[in-house]
Every structure is written in C-alpha cells, then in structure tokens.
Coordinates of C-alpha atoms in Angstrom, one line a residue:
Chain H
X31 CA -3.8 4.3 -36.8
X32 CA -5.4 1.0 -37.0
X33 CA -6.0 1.1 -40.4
X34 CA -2.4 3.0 -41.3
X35 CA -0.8 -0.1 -39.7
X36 CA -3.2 -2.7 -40.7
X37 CA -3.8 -4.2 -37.1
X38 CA -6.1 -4.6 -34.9
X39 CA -7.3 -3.2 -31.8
X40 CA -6.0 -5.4 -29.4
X41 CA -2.7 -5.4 -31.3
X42 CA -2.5 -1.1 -31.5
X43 CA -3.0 -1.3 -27.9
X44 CA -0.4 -4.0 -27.1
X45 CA 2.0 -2.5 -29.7
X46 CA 1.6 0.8 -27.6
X47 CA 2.5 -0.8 -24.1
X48 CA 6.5 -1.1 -24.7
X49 CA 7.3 2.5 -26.1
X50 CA 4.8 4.0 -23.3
X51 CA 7.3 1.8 -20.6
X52 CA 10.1 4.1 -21.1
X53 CA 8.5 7.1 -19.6
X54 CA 8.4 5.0 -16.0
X55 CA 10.4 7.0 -13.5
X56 CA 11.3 3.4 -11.3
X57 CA 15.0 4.3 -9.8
X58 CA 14.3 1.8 -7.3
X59 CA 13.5 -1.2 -9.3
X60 CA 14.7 -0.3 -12.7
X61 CA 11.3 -2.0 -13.3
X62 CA 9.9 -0.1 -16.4
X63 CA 6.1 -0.8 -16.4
X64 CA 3.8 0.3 -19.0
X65 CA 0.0 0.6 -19.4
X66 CA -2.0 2.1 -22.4
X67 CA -5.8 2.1 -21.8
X68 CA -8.5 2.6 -24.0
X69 CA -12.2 4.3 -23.9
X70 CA -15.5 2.9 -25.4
X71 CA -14.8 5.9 -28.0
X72 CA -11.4 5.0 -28.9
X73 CA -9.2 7.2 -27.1
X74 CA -5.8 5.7 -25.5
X75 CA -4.2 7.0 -22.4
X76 CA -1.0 5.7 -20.9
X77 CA 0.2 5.0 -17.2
X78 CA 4.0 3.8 -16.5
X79 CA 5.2 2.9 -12.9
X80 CA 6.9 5.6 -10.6
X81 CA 9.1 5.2 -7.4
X82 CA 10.3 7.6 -5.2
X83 CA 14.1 7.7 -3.9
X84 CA 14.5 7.4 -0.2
X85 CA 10.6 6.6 0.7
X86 CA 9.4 3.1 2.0
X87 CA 8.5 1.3 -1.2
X88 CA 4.6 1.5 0.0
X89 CA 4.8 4.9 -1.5
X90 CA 5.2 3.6 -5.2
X91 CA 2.5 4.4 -8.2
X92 CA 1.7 1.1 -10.7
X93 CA 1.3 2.0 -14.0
X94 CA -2.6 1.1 -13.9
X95 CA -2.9 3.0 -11.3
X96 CA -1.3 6.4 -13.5
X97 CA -3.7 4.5 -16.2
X98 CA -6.6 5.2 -14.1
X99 CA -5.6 8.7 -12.6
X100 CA -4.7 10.1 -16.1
X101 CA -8.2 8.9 -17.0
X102 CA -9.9 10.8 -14.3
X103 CA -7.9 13.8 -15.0
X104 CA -9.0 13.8 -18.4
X105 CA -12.7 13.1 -17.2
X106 CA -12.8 9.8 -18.9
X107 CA -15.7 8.2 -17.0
X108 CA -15.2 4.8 -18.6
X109 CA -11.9 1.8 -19.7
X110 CA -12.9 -0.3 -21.4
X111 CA -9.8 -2.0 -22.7
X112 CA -5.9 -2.3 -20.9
X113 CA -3.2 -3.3 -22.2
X114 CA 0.1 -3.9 -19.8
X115 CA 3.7 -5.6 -20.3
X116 CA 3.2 -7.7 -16.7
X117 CA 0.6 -9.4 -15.5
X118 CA -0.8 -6.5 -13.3
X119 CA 0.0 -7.5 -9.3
X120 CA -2.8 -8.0 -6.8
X121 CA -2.5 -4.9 -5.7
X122 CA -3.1 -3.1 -8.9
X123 CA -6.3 -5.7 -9.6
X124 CA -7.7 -4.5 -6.6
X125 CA -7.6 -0.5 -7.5
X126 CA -9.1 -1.6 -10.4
X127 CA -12.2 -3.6 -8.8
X128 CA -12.7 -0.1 -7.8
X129 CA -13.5 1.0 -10.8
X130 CA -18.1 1.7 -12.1
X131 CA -16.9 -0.3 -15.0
X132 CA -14.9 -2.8 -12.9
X133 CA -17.1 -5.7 -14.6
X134 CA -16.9 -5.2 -18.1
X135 CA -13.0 -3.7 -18.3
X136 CA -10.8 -6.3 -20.2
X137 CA -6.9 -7.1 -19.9
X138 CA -4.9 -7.6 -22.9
X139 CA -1.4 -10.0 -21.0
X140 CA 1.4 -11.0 -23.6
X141 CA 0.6 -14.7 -24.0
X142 CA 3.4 -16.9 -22.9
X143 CA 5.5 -14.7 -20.4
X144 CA 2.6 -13.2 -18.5
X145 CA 1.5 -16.8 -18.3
X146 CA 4.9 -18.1 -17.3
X147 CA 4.0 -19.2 -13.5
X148 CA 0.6 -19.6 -14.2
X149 CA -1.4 -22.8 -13.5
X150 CA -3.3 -22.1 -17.1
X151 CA -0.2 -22.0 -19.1
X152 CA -0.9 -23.8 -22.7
X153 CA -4.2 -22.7 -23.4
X154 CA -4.4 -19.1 -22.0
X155 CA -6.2 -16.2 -23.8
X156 CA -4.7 -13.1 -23.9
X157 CA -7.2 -11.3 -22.9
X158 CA -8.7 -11.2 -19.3
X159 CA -11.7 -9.7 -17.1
X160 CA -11.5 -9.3 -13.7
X161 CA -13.6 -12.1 -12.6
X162 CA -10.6 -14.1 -14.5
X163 CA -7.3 -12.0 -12.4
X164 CA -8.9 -11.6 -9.3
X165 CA -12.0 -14.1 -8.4
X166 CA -14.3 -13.5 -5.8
X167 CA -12.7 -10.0 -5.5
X168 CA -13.6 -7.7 -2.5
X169 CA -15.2 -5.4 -4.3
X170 CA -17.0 -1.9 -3.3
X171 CA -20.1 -3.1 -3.0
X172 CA -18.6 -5.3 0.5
X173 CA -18.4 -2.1 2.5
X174 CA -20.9 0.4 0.3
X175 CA -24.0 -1.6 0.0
X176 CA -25.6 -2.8 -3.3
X177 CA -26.7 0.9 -4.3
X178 CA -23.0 2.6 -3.8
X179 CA -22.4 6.4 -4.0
X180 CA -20.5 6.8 -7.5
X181 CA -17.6 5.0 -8.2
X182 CA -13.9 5.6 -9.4
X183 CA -13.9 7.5 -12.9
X184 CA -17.9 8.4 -12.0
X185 CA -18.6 11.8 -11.4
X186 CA -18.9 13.4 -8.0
X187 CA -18.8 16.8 -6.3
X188 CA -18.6 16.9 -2.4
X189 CA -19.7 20.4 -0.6
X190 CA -16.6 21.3 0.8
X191 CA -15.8 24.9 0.7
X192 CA -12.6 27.1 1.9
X193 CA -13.4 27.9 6.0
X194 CA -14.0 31.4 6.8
X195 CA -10.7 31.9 8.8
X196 CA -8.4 30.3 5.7
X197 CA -10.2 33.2 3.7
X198 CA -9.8 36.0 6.5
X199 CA -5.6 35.1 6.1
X200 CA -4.0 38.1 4.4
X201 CA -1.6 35.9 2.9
X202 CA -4.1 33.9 1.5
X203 CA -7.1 36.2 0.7
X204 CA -5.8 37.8 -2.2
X205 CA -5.9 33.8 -3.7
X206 CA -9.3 33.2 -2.6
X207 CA -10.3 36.9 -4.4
X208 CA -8.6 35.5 -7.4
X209 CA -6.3 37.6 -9.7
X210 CA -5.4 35.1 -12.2
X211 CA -2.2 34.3 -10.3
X212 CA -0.8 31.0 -10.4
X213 CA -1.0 30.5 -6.9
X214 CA -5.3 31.3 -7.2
X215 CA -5.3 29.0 -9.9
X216 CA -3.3 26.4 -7.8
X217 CA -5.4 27.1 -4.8
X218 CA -9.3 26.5 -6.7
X219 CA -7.6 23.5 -8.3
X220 CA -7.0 22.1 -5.2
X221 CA -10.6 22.8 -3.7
X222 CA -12.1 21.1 -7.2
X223 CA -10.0 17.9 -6.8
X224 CA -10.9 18.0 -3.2
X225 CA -14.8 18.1 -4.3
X226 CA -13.7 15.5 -6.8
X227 CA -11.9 13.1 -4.3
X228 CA -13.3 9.1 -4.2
X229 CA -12.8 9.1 -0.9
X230 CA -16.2 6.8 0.3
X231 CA -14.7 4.5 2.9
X232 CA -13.3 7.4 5.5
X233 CA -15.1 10.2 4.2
X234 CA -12.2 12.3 4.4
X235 CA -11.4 13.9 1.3
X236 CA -8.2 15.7 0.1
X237 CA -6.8 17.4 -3.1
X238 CA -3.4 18.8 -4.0
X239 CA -2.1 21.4 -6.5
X240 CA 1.3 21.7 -7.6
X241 CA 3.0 24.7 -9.0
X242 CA 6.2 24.8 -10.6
X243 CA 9.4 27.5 -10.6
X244 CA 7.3 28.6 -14.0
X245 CA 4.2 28.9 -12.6
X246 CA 2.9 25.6 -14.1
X247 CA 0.1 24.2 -12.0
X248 CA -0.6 20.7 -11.7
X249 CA -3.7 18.9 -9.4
X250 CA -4.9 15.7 -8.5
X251 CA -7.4 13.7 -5.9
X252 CA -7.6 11.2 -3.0
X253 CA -8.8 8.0 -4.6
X254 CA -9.1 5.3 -1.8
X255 CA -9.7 1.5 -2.2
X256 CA -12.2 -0.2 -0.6
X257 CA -9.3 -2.8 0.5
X258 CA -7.5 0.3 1.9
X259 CA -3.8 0.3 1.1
X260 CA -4.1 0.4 -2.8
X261 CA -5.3 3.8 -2.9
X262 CA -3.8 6.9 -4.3
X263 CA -2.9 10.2 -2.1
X264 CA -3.7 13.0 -3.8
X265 CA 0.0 14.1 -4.5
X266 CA 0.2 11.1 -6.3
X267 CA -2.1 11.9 -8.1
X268 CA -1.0 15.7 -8.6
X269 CA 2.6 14.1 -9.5
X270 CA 0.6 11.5 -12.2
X271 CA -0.6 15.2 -13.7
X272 CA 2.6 16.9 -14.0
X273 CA 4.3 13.6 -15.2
X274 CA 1.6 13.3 -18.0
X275 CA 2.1 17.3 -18.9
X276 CA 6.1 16.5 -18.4
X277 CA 7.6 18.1 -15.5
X278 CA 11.5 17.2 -16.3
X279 CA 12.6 17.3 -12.6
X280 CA 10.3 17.2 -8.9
X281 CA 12.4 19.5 -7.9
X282 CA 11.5 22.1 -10.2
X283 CA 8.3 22.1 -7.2
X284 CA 8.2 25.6 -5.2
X285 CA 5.0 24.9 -3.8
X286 CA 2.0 22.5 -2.7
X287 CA -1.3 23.2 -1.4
X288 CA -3.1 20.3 0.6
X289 CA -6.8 20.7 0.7
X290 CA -8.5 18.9 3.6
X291 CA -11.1 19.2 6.4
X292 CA -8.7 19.7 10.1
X293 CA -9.3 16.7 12.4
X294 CA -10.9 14.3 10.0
X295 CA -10.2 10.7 10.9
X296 CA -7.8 10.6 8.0
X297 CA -5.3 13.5 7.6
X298 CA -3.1 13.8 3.9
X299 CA -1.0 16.8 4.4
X300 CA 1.7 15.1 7.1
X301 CA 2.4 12.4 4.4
X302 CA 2.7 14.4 1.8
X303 CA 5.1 16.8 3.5
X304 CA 7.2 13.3 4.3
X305 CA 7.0 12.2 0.6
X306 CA 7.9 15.9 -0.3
X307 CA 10.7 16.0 1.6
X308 CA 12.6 12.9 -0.4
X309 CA 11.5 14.1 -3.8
X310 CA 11.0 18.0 -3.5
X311 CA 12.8 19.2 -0.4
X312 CA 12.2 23.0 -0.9
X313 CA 9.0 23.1 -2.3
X314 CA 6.7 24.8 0.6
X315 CA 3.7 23.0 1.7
X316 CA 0.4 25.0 2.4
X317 CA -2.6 23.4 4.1
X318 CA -6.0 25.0 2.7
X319 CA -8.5 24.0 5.3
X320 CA -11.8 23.1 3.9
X321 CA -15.1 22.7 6.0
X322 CA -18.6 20.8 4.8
X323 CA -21.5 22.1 3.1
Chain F
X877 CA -9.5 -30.1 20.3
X878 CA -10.9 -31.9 16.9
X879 CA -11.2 -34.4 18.8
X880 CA -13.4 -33.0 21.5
X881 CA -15.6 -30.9 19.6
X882 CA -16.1 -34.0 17.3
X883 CA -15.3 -31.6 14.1
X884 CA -12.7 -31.2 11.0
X885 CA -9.5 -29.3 10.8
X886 CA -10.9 -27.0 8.3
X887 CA -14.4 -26.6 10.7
X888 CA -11.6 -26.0 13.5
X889 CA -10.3 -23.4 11.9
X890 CA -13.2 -21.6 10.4
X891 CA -14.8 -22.0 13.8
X892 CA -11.8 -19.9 15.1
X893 CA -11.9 -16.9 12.9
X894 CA -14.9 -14.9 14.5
X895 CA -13.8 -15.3 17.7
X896 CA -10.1 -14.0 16.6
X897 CA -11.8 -10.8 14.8
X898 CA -12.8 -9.7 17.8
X899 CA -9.5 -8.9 18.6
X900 CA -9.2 -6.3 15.4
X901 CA -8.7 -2.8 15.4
X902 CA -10.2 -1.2 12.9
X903 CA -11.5 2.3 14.4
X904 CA -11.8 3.8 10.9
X905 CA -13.8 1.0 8.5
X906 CA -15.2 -0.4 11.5
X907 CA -14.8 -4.2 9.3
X908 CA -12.9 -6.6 11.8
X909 CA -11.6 -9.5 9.9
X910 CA -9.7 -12.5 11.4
X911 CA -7.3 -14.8 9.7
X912 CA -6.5 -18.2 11.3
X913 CA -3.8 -20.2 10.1
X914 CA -2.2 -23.8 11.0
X915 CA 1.5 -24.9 10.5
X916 CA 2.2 -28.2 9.0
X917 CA 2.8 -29.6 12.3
X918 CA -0.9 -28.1 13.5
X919 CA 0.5 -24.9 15.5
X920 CA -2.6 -22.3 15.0
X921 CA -2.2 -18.9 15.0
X922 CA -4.2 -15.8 14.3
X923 CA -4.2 -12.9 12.4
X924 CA -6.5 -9.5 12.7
X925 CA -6.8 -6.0 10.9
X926 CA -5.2 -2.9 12.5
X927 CA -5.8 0.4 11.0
X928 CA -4.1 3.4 12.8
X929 CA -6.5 6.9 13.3
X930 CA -4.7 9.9 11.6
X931 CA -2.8 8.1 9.2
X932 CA -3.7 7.4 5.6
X933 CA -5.6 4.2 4.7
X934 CA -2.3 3.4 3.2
X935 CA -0.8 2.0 6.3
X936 CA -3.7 -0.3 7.1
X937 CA -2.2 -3.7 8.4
X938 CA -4.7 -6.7 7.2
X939 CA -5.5 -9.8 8.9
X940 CA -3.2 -12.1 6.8
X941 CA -0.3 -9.8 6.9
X942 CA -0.9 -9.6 10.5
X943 CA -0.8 -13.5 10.8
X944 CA 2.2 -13.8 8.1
X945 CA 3.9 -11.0 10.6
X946 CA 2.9 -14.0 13.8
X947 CA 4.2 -16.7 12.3
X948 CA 7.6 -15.0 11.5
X949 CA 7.9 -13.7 15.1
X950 CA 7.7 -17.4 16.5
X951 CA 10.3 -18.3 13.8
X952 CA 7.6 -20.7 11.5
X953 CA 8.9 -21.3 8.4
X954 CA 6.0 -22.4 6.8
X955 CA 1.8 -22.3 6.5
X956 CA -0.6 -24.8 5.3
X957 CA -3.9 -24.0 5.6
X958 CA -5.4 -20.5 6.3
X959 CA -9.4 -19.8 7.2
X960 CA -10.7 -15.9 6.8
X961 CA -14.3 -14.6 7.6
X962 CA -13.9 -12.8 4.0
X963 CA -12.1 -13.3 0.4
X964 CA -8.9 -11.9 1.5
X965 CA -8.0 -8.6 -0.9
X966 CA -5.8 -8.5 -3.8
X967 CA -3.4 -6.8 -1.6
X968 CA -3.5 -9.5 0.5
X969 CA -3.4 -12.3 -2.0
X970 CA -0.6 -10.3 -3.6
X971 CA 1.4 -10.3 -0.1
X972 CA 1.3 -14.1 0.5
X973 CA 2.6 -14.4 -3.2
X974 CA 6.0 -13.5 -1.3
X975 CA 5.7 -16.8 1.2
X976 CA 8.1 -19.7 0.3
X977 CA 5.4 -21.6 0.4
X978 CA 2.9 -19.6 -1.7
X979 CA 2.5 -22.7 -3.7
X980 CA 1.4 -25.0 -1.4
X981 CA -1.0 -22.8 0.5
X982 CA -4.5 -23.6 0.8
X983 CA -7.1 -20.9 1.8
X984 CA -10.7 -21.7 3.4
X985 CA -13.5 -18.9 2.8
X986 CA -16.8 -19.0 4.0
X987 CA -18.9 -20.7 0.8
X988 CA -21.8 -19.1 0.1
X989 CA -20.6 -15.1 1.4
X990 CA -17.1 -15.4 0.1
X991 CA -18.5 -16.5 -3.4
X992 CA -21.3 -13.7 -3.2
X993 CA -20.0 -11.5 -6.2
X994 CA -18.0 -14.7 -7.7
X995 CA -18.6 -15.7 -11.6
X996 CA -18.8 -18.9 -9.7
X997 CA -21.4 -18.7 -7.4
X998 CA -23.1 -22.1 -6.8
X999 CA -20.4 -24.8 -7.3
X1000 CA -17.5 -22.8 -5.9
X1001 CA -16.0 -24.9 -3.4
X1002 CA -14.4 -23.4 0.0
X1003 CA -10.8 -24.3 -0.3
X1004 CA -8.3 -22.3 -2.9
X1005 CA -4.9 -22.1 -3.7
X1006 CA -3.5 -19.0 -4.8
X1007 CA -3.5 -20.2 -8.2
X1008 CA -6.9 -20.1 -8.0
X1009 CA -7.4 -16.4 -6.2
X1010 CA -4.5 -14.8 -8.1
X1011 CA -4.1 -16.4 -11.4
X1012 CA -1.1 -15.3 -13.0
X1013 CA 0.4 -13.6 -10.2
X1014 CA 3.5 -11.3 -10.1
X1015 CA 6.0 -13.2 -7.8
X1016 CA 9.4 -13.0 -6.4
X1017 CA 11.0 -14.9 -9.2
X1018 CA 9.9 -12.4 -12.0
X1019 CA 12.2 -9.9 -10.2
X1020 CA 15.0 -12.6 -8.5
X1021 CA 15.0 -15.3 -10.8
X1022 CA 14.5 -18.8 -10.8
X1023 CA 16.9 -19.1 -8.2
X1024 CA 16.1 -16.7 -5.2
X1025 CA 17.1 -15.9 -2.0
X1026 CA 15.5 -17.0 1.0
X1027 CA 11.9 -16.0 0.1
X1028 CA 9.7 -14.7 3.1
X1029 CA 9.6 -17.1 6.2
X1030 CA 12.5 -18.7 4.9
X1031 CA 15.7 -18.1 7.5
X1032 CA 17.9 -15.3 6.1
X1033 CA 20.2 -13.5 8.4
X1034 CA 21.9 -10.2 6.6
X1035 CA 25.4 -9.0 8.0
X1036 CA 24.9 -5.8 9.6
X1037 CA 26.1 -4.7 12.5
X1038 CA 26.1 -1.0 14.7
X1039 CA 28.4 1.6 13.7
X1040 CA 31.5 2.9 15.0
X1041 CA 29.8 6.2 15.9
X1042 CA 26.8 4.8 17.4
X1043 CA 28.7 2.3 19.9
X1044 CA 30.9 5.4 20.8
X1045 CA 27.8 7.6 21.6
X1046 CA 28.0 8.1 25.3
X1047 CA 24.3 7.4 25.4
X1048 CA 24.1 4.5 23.9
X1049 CA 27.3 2.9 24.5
X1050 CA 26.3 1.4 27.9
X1051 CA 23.2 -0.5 26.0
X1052 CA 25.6 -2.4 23.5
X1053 CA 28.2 -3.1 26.5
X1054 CA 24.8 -4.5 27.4
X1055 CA 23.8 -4.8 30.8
X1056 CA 20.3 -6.6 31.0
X1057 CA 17.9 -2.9 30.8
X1058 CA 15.4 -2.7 28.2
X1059 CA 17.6 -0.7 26.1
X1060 CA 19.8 -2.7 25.9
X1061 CA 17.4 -5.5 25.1
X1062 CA 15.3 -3.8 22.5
X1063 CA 18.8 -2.4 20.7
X1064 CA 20.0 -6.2 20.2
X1065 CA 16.3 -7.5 19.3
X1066 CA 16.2 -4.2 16.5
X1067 CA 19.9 -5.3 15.3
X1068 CA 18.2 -9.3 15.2
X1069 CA 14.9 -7.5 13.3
X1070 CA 17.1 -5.6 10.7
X1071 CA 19.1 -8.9 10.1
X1072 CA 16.4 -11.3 9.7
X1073 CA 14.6 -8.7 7.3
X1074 CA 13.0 -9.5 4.1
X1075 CA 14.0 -7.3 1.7
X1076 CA 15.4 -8.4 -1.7
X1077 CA 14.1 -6.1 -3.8
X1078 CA 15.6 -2.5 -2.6
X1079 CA 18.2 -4.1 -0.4
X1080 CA 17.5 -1.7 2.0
X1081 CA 16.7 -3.5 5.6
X1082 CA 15.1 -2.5 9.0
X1083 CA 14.2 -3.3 12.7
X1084 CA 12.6 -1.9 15.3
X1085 CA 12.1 -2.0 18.8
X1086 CA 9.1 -1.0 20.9
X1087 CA 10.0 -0.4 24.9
X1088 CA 7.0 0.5 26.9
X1089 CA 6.1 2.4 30.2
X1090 CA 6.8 -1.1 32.3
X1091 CA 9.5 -2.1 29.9
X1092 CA 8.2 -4.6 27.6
X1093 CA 10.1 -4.8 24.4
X1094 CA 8.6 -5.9 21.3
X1095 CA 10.0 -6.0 17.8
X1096 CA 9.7 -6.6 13.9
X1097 CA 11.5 -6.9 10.9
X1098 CA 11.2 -4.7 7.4
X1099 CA 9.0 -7.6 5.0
X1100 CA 8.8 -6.8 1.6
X1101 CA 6.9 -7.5 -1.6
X1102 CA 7.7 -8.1 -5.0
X1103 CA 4.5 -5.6 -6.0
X1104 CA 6.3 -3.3 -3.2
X1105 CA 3.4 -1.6 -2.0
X1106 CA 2.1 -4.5 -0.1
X1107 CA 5.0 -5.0 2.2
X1108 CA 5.3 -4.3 6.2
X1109 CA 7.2 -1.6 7.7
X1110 CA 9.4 -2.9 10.3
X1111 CA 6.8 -0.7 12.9
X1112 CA 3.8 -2.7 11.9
X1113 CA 5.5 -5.6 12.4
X1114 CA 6.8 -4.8 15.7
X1115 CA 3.3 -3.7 16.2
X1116 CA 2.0 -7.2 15.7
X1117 CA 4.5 -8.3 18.2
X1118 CA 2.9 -5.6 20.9
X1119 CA -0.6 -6.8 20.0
X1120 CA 0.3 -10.1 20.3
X1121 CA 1.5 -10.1 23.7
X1122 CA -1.8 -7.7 24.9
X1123 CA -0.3 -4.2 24.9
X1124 CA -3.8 -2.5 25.4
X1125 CA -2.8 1.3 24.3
X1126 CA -0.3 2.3 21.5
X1127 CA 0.3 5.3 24.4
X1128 CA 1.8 3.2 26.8
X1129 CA 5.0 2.9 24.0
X1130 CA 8.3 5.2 25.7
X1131 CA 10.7 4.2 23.1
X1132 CA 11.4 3.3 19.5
X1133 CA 14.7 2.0 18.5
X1134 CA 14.9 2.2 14.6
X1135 CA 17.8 0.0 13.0
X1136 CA 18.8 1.1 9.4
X1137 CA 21.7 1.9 7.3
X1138 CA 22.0 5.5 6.9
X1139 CA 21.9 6.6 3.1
X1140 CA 20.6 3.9 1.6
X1141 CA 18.0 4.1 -1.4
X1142 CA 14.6 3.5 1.1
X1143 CA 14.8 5.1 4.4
X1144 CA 12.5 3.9 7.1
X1145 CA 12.8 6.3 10.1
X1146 CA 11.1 9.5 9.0
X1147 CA 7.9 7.0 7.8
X1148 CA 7.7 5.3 11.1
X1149 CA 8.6 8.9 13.1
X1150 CA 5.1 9.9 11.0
X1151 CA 2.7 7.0 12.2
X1152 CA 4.4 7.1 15.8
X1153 CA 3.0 11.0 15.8
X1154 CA -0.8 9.5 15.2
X1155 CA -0.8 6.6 17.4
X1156 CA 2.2 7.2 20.2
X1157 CA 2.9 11.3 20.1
X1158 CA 4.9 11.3 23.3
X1159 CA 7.0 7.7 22.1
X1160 CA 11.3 8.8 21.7
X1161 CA 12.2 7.6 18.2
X1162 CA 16.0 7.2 18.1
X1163 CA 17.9 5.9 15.1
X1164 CA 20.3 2.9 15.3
X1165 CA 22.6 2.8 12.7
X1166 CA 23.7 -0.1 11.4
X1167 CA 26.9 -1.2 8.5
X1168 CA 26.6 -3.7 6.1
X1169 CA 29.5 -6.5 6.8

C-alpha cells in the first residue's frame, strides 16, 4: 500500500486513522475516535471509541484501548507504531504504560491541533514516546517489582480449570463434554481468555464469551492497570471482539458466560450483568466457576 | 506551623503526605497514597486512595480525586499547590485536567523516587505543572469550546428540582414538607449534590445522600471528565464526605438517597445500587427523582 500510494509509513498509518473513526459506536459523545496501530512486521489493526447508553460514563472503551485489545485477540505480542486523531487522554496513556513494549511504542499526533493547548506548540514533532505524553509514568514495575510476571500483549496462561460441581451440572455437562455446540465453544472460550487474563495486581482473573441469536461466539479478557481504573472488563473486551468481527446490534446477544474464581477479592460477573442490562437486556448471563491449579 | 517547625511551604506539605496516607483504604493493592493540597489563601487539605473489596478495580477512588472531591465539599474554588508520596497516574493527571485552575496548578513529587523510571532522572526538579506531567492533554475545551461552562470547582448550580410524583409519595412527602429528620436533611443535601454537579459532557447530573445508623448525613455530587472514564460517581463522592468526617465502617450506612432525572442518557442508580451491595449490603437505596427547570 505504501508503495501503491507513494507514502510513507507514518503517513499510511495517519491516512488510516479518519476512515477507521467512523466505526466508533460513541452515542454519548458523538465523539468519533480512531486508532490504527502497527506491528514490527507491518500489520495494522484499528481501535475506535465505544459508549454505552444509559451506563455511568466510567464504563466507556478509548480507541487505544480497542487498539490494544484487538491486538491481543489477534496474539500480536508487540506495537510498535499508533497513530490517533486526538491526542490520547491520560487515561488511555496509562493503559498503554502497561504495555512489555511500553518503552519503545511511538505516537504519530496531527501536528498543529493535537498541539493546540500544548505548552510545546511551534516546534512539536509529530511523533511521540511515552516518556514524551506521560513523564515519570507509574508504570508496572511500581507495584510488580523490577522482574514483573509478563506484561499486556505477553503471553500467559494461568491454571484455572472448570470446578468439579460446575461440571457435575446437567445443564452444563454436556458443554464441558463438548459436542461442537456453540454454547461448548462459548464455554472453553471463556476458560482460555480466563487463563489468558492480565490480571497481576488482584489476582483475580475473569473471561467472557459471547454468543449471538446465530450462534456467533465472541470472547475476551480482564486486562487490569496497574493505576487501577483504566483497565478493561472482560466483556469489554468480548464486545471489542464482536465489534471487530461486526456484530450489527448488542442486542442480537442471547447469552454470556462469565468465567471467574467465587469469592475472589475482585468479582466481574455483577458488572457485567449491570452493563448487560443497558446494552443487551435479554441476553442471559451464566457464571462458569473456575478454581486454581 | 512554617513558622514553628522552621521549614518551607512545599517541606510543609510534603511533610504532611505520609502521615495523611495512613488514613487510605486500599484492602486490595495494599499501596496507600496521600495527596495534600493548599488553597491560595493556605487552607490544607488531604486526599487518600479508597478501593472498595468486591468491586472491579474500576471503581478505585485515588488520592487526588479524593482531595479534588474535599475541596469541592468545603466549597473551594481553587488549588495551588498539591504534594503526593508518588507521580500521580495518568488517570489522575487526566482528572485534574478538568479543574478551572488546571493551568495554574503546581504539583510536588518526591525527587529522587518520583523521577525513578523518568527519562529525566538526575536534574528533574520536584515541582510540575501539568504541562509538564500531561503534555498535550485532552481538556474540557476540546469538547466545550473556548468558552465553557463553569469548569470543575467553579460554582454552577443546575435547575432541577423533585417531581410531582415523588413529593406526592406518601413516604416521602413528609421529608420535602421537611421537618428537621435526617431524611429530610439528606433529601435536600442530594437535591443541593445533583445541582451543584459537574457534568457537561452527558448532561446527565446526580447526588446522593448517605444517612447512617446515628443519623449522620453525608453527600456528593456526580464530577465528570472530559476523557469520561476518570470522573466520580456521585457515591464516591459522598463517600469522601463520610470518610472525611470519620465514618469508621461503610456497614454502619441505613440509607442512600439517589437524586437523578429518570430517562436520561447515563443513569446512576443501578451503578451505585451495585457498589452499595459490596461495601453496605443491608444500606436502602431509594431513588429521588428530580426535573430539569
């Protein structure tokens, strides 16, 4: 594409970010946000912003956060390049500092509006670290130690495994046995993200699977921040998944399956019932217990 | 007291912070931080982290909102200086973006720890601005113009005021006639939260007000953010109030009064109805609804 156009990198990427904004889903703001990301091999992903009708605006997914989850989903380990339409908000550079590659990721702004209220304006680059957006960043490392346990977009797979009395239910047993059924595929989903969750600050991991009136299944992970409230829940997550593969409508949802351990510090599945209920009202929420080791 | 202990402002202040952490609770990261900050005219007050056992990390409240959430409640309009015992979070940085005077602030860290991870370890001196710890940043008046409303600690009262039905419930009628019981009391100081609220950007405000076993009220407003994830529900605010004034177990709260306009865009109840459940299981939650006009 580069060479079809006759552009550069930077320039593909920062062409990309506009087009990519009008798949945001922000009824609340009518803020379209848009964020293409690129892989030391070349591949692009996109994120865009989404906002959920009648939910406290905490709830809301930033477009480099979709970035980030699409990347995981597609077991990207590594960005390397980001281009956005905004100067990404604090909350957004924090999820990022979360990132293994938190210190070498670079952030392609659009010059003279993204510098607008800056104190740099004049002689600001267009393209940023970390270090630059967000100095002297709480970072991982503040709460993990200097040898952390892998990072976001680093592989990891926690022993968690279905409890025995999930598996004796007879409405769930024939699931765990496995017949090819959407809802067993929906259910193993959900233990893998839960295996897969970043969830290194409460140790309480979680992962959600969605499927669909047609038997489409969607999943995704907790991804927590060391600074807390930027995380994702895993239905976010889930919901980045079926956004990317393009669910028209949330309520085409019939059901959700919440994979956690009972009486962790941290439970998932009474928020993601509340968030159900504004976006998916009939969908029927499941919780798959899971137990260590 | 500068005067007796024979130090600076800013040693005042940073000499304060450890002390005030203390006073955190943080039962899940275990990481007190403390936030101390002065008004213009040298009022001090504190801020500390409260994270809430059940919930998702999601609905931490950090040190500087906690302190932001202080000032409001004893009606300060503005704050100079701020000392923290660690570089506050994007999050954080991204929340003060919303003060009116976001501009003027200045920000003490602990030198040598604060700049630990820094690019500019060595010379980095130990007062910022948040030009300086959020270059760039995404603020109120790239989604209200150059000419916004009051922006947060500004004076702003909305015009709401109880609906028809709700004065005519027989249950709560005798609280707006008004007769001096705590009802009544936490009813007018949630109608007083919801109008003093700071919420711009979905136009959707809230209050809420805590009555305990012996009849204390406390109360908070709905505060927004531009980024919208890092604003305060109107709980943790009213939460601040409680810790504040020494409540010593979120058990001891009886009542919630929730003040909202039914059917707008965000709704608050159902969220706070969700933490309550963690933190205060036996609490009433009743809704207060309020009309614009």
């Amino acid at each position: 594409m580069m060479a079809s156009r006759g552009c550069s990198r930077d320039e593909l990427l920062q062409s990309m970010v506009m087009p990519s904004s009008a798949l945001a889903r922000p009824p609340i703001s009518n803020f379209n946000v848009g964020a293409v990301g690129m892989t030391p091999n070349g591949d692009v992903y996109v994120g865009v912003n989404l906002e959920f009708l009648g939910m406290p605006l905490n709830n809301s997914v930033h477009a480099e956060q979709f970035l980030v989850a699409n990347l995981r989903l597609h077991k990207e380990t590594e960005l390397e390049l980001m281009a956005v339409n905004a100067a990404p908000c604090g909350h957004c550079r924090q999820f990022l500092s979360e990132l293994a590659c938190a210190s070498t990721l670079q952030i392609l702004l659009p010059g003279p509006k993204a510098s607008r209220r800056s104190s740099r304006t004049g002689d600001a680059p267009s393209q940023y670290s970390l270090a630059d957006l967000l100095p002297m960043r709480f970072c991982p490392q503040d709460l993990l130690g200097d040898c952390p346990p892998p990072l976001l977009l680093q592989e990891q797979k926690l022993h968690l495994q279905f409890t025995a009395d999930f598996c004796a239910n007879p409405r769930y047993a024939p699931w765990v046995d496995g017949h090819g059924s959407a809802q067993s595929t929906a259910l193993y989903k959900a233990l893998e993200q839960a295996r897969e969750s970043f969830a290194p600050y409460s140790n309480c991991p979680a992962g959600v699977a969605i499927v669909t009136r047609s038997e489409q299944v969607y999943a995704g992970a907790y991804l927590e921040s060391c600074a807390f409230n930027p995380g994702m829940q895993a239905l976010q997550v889930a919901l980045v998944d079926a956004a990317i593969h393009g669910l028209p409508r949330y309520t085409d949802i019939a059901l959700v399956l919440v994979a956690e351990v009972p009486g962790s510090q941290v439970q998932h599945a009474p928020m993601i019932r509340l968030l159900l209920q504004s976006i998916a009202p009939v969908a029927e929420v499941i919780d798959v217990h899971l137990t260590r080791g």
